[in-house]
mmCIF file of C-alpha atoms in Angstrom:
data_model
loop_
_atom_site.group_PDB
_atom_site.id
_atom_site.type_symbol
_atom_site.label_atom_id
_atom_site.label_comp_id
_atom_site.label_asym_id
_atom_site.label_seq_id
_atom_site.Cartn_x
_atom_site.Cartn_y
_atom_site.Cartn_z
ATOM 1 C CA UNK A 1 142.289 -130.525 191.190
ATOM 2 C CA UNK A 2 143.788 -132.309 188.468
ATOM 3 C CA UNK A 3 145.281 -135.171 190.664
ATOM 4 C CA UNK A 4 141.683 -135.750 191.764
ATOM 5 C CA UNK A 5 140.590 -135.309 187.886
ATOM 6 C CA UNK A 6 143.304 -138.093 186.685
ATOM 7 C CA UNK A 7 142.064 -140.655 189.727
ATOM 8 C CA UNK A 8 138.290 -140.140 189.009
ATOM 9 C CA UNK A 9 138.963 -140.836 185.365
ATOM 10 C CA UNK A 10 141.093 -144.730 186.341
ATOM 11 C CA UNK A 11 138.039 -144.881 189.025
ATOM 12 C CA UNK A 12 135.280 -144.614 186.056
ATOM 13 C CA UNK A 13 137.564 -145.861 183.232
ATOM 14 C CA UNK A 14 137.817 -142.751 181.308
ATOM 15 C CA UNK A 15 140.773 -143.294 179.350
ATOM 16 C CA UNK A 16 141.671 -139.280 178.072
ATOM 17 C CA UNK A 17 141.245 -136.235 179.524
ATOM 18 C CA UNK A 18 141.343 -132.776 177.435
ATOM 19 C CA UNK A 19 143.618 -129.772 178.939
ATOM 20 C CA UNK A 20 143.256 -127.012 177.599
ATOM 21 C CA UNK A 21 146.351 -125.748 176.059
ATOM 22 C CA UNK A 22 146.639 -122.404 177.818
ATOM 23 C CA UNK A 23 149.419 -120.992 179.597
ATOM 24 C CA UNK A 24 147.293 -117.762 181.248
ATOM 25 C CA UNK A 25 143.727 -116.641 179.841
ATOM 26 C CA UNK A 26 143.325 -113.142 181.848
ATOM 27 C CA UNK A 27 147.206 -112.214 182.522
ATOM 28 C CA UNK A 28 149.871 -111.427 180.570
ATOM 29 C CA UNK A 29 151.522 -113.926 178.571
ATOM 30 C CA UNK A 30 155.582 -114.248 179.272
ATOM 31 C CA UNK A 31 158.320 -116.862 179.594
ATOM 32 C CA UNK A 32 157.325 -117.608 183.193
ATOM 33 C CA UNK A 33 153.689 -118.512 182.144
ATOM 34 C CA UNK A 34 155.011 -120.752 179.491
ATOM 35 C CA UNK A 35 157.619 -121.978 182.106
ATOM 36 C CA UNK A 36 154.656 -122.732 184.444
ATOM 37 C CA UNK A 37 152.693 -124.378 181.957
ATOM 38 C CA UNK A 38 155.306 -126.638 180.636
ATOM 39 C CA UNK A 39 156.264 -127.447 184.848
ATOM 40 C CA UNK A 40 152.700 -128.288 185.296
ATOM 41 C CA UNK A 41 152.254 -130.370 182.646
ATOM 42 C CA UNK A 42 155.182 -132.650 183.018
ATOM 43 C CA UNK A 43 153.685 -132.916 186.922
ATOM 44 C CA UNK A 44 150.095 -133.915 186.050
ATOM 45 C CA UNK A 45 152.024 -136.165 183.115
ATOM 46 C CA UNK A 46 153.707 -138.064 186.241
ATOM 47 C CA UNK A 47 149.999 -139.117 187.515
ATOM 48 C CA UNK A 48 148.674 -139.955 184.001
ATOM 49 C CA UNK A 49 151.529 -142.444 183.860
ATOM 50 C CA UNK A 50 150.969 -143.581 186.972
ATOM 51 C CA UNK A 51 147.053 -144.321 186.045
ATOM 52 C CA UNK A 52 147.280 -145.319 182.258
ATOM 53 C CA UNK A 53 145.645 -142.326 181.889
ATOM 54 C CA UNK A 54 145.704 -140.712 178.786
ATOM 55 C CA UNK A 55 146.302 -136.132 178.784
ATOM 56 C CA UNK A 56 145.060 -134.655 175.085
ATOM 57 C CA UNK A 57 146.184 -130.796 174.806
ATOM 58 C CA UNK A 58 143.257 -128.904 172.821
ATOM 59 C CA UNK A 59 144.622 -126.342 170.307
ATOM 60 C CA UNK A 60 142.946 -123.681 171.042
ATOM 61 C CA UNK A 61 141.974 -120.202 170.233
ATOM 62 C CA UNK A 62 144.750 -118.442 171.308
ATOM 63 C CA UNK A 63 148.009 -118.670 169.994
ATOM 64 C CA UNK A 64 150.108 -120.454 172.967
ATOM 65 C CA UNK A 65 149.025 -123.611 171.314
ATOM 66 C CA UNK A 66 146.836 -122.517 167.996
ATOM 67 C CA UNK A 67 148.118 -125.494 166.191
ATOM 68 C CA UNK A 68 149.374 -129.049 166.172
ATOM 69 C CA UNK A 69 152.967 -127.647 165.729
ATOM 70 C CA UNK A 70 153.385 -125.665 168.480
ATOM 71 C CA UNK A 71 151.859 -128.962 170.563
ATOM 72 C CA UNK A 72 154.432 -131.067 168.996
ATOM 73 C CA UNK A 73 157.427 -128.502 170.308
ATOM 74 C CA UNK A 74 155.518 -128.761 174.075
ATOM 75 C CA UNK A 75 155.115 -132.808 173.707
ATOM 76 C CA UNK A 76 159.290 -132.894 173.326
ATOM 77 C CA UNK A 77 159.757 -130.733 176.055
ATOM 78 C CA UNK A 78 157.503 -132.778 178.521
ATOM 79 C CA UNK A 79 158.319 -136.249 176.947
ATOM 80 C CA UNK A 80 155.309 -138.544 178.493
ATOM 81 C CA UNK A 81 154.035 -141.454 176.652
ATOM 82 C CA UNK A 82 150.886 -139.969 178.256
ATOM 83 C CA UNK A 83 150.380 -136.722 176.946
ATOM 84 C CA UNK A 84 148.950 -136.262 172.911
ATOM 85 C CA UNK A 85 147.318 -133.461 171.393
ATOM 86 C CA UNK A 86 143.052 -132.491 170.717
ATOM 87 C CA UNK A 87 142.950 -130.712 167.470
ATOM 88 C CA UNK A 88 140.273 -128.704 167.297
ATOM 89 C CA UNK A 89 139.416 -127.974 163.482
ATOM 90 C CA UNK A 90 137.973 -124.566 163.906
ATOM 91 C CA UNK A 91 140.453 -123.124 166.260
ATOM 92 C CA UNK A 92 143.357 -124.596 164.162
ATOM 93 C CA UNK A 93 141.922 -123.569 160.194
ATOM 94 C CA UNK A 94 141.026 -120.217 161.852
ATOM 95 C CA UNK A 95 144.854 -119.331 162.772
ATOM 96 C CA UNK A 96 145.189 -120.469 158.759
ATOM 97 C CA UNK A 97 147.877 -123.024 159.593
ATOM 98 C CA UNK A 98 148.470 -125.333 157.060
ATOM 99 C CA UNK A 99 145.861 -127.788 157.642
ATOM 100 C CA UNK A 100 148.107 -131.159 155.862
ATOM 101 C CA UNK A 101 150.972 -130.161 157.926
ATOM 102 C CA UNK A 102 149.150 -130.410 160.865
ATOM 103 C CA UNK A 103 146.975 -133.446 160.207
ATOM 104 C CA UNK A 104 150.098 -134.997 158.386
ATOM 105 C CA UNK A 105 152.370 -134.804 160.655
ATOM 106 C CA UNK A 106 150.873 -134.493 163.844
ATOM 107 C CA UNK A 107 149.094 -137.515 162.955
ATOM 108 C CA UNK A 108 150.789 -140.164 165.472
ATOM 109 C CA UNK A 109 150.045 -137.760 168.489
ATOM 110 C CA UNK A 110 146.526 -137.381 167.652
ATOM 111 C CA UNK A 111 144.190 -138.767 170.485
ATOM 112 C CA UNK A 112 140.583 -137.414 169.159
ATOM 113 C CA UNK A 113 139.343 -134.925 167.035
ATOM 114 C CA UNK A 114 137.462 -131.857 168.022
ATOM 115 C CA UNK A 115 134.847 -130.910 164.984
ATOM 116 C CA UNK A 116 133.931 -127.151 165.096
ATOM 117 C CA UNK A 117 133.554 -124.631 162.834
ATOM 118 C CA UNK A 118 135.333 -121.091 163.153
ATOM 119 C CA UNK A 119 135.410 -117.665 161.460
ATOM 120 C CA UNK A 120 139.087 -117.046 160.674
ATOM 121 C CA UNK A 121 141.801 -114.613 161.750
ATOM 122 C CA UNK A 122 142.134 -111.584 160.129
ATOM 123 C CA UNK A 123 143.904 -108.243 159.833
ATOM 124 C CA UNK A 124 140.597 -106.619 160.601
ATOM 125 C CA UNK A 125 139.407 -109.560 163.035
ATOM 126 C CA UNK A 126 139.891 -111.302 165.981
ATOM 127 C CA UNK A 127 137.771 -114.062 164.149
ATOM 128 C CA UNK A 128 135.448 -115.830 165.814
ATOM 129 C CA UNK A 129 135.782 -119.191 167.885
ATOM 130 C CA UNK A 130 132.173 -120.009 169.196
ATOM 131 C CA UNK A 131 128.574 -119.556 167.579
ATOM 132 C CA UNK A 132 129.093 -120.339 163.911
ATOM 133 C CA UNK A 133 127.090 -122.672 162.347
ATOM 134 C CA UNK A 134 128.967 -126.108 160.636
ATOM 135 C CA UNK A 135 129.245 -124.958 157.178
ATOM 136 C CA UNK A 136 129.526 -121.282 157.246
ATOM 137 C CA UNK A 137 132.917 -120.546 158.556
ATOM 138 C CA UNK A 138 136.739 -121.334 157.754
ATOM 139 C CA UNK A 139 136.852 -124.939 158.250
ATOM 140 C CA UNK A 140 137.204 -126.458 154.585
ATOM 141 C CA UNK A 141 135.150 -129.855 155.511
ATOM 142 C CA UNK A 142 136.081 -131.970 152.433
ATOM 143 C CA UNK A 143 139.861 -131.455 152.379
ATOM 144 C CA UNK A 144 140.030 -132.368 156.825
ATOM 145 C CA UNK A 145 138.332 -135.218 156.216
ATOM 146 C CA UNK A 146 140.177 -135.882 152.796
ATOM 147 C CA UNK A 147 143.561 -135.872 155.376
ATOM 148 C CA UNK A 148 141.859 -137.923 157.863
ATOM 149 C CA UNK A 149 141.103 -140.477 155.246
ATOM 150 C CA UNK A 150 145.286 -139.955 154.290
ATOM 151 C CA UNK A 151 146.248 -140.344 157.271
ATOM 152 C CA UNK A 152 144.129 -143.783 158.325
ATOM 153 C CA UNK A 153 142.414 -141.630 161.194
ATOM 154 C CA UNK A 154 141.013 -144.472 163.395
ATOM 155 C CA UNK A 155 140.467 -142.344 166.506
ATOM 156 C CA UNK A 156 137.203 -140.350 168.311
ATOM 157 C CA UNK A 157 135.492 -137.266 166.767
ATOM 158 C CA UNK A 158 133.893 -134.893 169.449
ATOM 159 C CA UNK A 159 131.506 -132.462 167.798
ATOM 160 C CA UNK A 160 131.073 -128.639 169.423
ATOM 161 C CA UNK A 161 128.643 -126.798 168.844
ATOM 162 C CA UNK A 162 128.054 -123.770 170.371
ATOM 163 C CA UNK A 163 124.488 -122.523 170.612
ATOM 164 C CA UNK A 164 123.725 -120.081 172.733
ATOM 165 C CA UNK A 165 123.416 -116.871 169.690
ATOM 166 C CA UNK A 166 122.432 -119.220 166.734
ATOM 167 C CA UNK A 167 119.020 -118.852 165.232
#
């Protein structure tokens, strides 16, 4: 499927494609999902290269890859000029990284932005990825954009907004 993904992009010019950065969703997480995942990856890598296509791992909202860190450790093991990283704002201020360190440093693998807001992480919560409103959740708005501005952020923003239990 993803072979047939990365040629449909080069046939309509779509120059990046978002993966989510999952090893398993359902099953149990282990070293041979994270094995699989990191085999996989450097295999659909080979085709992006092939087709100037461009692969952007989402952090997500699950901690295989819940920040632009843990990316960066994947993005050495695969080593593709192809492959850079989706941070999604909400998943990534809701694990309460450190939101400079991952702006900051992750900033030359950065190939978009993903603008969402989030309820964070807690001891008493599983926090809340989906359905919260821009404004009212973790996300501190002034100080992301603040690094973006830092960090001479020329790239794409992709807003989500998830809808379906909002009033």
């Amino acid at each position: 499927i993803m072979e047939q993904c990365i040629e449909l992009a080069q046939d309509l010019g779509i120059r990046v494609i978002q993966v989510a950065g999952y090893d398993v969703y359902y099953e149990e997480k282990s070293t041979e999902t994270r094995a699989r995942y990191i085999k996989n990856l450097r295999k659909v890598c080979n085709w992006a290269e092939q087709t100037q296509v461009i692969l952007a791992v989402e952090t997500m909202d699950d901690p295989f890859i819940n920040s632009v860190q843990k990316y960066l450790t994947i993005e050495k093991e695969v080593a593709s000029p192809y492959l850079f990283v989706y941070p999604d704002t909400g998943n990534i201020s809701a694990w309460h990284n450190d939101i400079y360190s991952e702006l900051f440093l992750g900033h030359l693998s950065i190939a978009g932005i993903h603008l969402k807001d989030t309820y964070a992480v807690t001891e008493h919560s599983k926090g809340q990825f989906r359905d919260v409103p821009f404004g009212k959740g973790s996300v501190d708005w002034e100080i992301m954009f603040n690094i973006l501005k830092e960090t001479n952020y020329q790239g794409p923003f992709l807003i989500e907004m998830w809808s379906e239990n909002c009033d």
